Coordinates of C-alpha atoms in Angstrom, one line a residue:
M1 CA 0.0 0.0 0.0
P2 CA 1.5 3.3 -1.0
M3 CA 2.1 6.0 1.6
K4 CA 0.1 9.2 1.1
K5 CA 1.6 12.6 1.7
S6 CA -1.2 13.4 4.2
V7 CA 0.1 10.7 6.6
L8 CA 3.5 12.4 6.7
T9 CA 1.9 15.9 6.9
R10 CA -0.4 15.1 9.8
Y11 CA 2.6 13.6 11.7
R12 CA 4.7 16.7 11.0
V13 CA 2.0 19.0 12.3
M14 CA 1.5 17.0 15.5
A15 CA 5.3 16.8 16.0
Y16 CA 5.6 20.5 15.9
V17 CA 2.5 21.1 18.1
T18 CA 3.7 18.5 20.7
G19 CA 7.2 20.0 20.6
V20 CA 6.1 23.6 21.1
L21 CA 3.8 22.6 23.9
L22 CA 6.5 20.6 25.6
V23 CA 9.0 23.5 25.4
L24 CA 6.3 25.8 26.8
L25 CA 5.6 23.3 29.6
T26 CA 9.3 23.1 30.4
L27 CA 9.5 26.9 30.6
G28 CA 6.4 27.0 32.8
V29 CA 7.8 24.5 35.2
I30 CA 11.1 26.4 35.4
A31 CA 9.1 29.7 36.1
K32 CA 6.9 27.9 38.6
Y33 CA 9.6 26.1 40.7
V34 CA 12.9 28.1 40.0
F35 CA 11.5 31.6 39.9
Q36 CA 8.4 30.9 42.0
M37 CA 6.2 32.9 39.7
D38 CA 2.5 32.8 40.8
G39 CA 1.1 33.1 37.2
A40 CA 3.1 30.1 36.1
V41 CA 0.9 27.7 38.1
D42 CA -2.2 28.2 35.9
F43 CA -0.1 28.4 32.7
T44 CA 1.7 25.2 33.5
R45 CA -1.6 23.4 34.3
V46 CA -3.2 24.5 31.1
V47 CA -0.2 23.6 28.9
A48 CA 0.3 20.3 30.7
I49 CA -3.3 19.3 30.0
A50 CA -3.1 20.4 26.3
H51 CA 0.2 18.6 25.8
G52 CA -1.1 15.4 27.4
W53 CA -4.1 15.2 25.2
L54 CA -2.4 16.3 22.0
Y55 CA 0.5 13.9 22.7
V56 CA -2.0 11.1 22.5
V57 CA -3.0 12.3 19.0
Y58 CA 0.7 12.6 18.1
L59 CA 1.2 8.9 19.2
V60 CA -1.7 7.8 16.9
F61 CA -0.3 9.7 13.9
A62 CA 3.3 8.7 14.6
F63 CA 2.3 5.0 15.0
D64 CA 0.3 5.1 11.8
L65 CA 3.3 6.7 9.9
G66 CA 5.7 4.1 11.3
A67 CA 3.4 1.2 10.4
K68 CA 3.0 2.5 6.8
A69 CA 6.7 3.2 6.5
K70 CA 7.4 -0.4 7.9
W71 CA 9.8 0.9 10.6
P72 CA 11.5 -1.6 13.0
V73 CA 10.2 -1.5 16.6
G74 CA 13.2 0.4 17.9
K75 CA 12.8 3.3 15.5
Q76 CA 9.1 3.4 16.1
L77 CA 9.6 3.7 19.8
W78 CA 12.2 6.5 19.4
V79 CA 9.7 8.5 17.3
L80 CA 6.9 7.9 19.8
L81 CA 9.1 8.9 22.7
A82 CA 10.3 12.1 20.9
G83 CA 7.2 13.9 22.1
T84 CA 8.3 13.5 25.7
I85 CA 11.8 15.0 25.4
P86 CA 11.9 18.8 25.1
T87 CA 13.0 19.8 21.5
A88 CA 13.5 16.1 20.4
A89 CA 10.3 16.2 18.4
F90 CA 11.8 18.9 16.1
F91 CA 15.0 17.0 15.4
V92 CA 13.2 13.6 14.9
E93 CA 10.5 15.2 12.7
R94 CA 13.2 16.7 10.4
K95 CA 15.1 13.4 10.1
V96 CA 11.8 11.4 9.4
T97 CA 10.7 14.0 6.8
Q98 CA 14.0 13.8 5.0
E99 CA 13.9 10.1 5.0
L100 CA 10.3 9.7 3.9
D101 CA 9.9 12.6 1.4
S102 CA 11.4 10.6 -1.4
K103 CA 9.3 7.5 -0.5
V104 CA 6.1 9.6 -0.5
A105 CA 7.1 11.1 -3.9
E106 CA 7.7 7.6 -5.3
D107 CA 4.4 6.4 -4.0
S108 CA 2.4 9.4 -5.2
P109 CA 0.9 9.3 -8.7
A110 CA 2.6 11.7 -11.1
V111 CA 0.7 14.9 -11.6
V112 CA 0.1 15.6 -15.3
K113 CA -0.1 19.3 -16.1
A114 CA -2.3 20.3 -19.0

């Protein structure tokens, strides 16, 4: 079964969303515990909840991408865990995109321009 570009695109979007939220969460935790900022408590709570729910969506999309790309289990686990390490999602997404762009292009039907 050929891999569609939409499978890679939705993974990429969720990788960036998850990565940004995790960086914001990390900054919020630092502000809350290191600088003891009162406003950071609510911010951290909201970002943590959003990251938690959206990480589940990221897991679904990343697993779907890995299954269609026929990745070995180790690689699949690394991509799945990238959403839990601040900034890792950005680096892993870039590597995955570089690897799969050519595969998606091969599997996509050629567009004929009139």
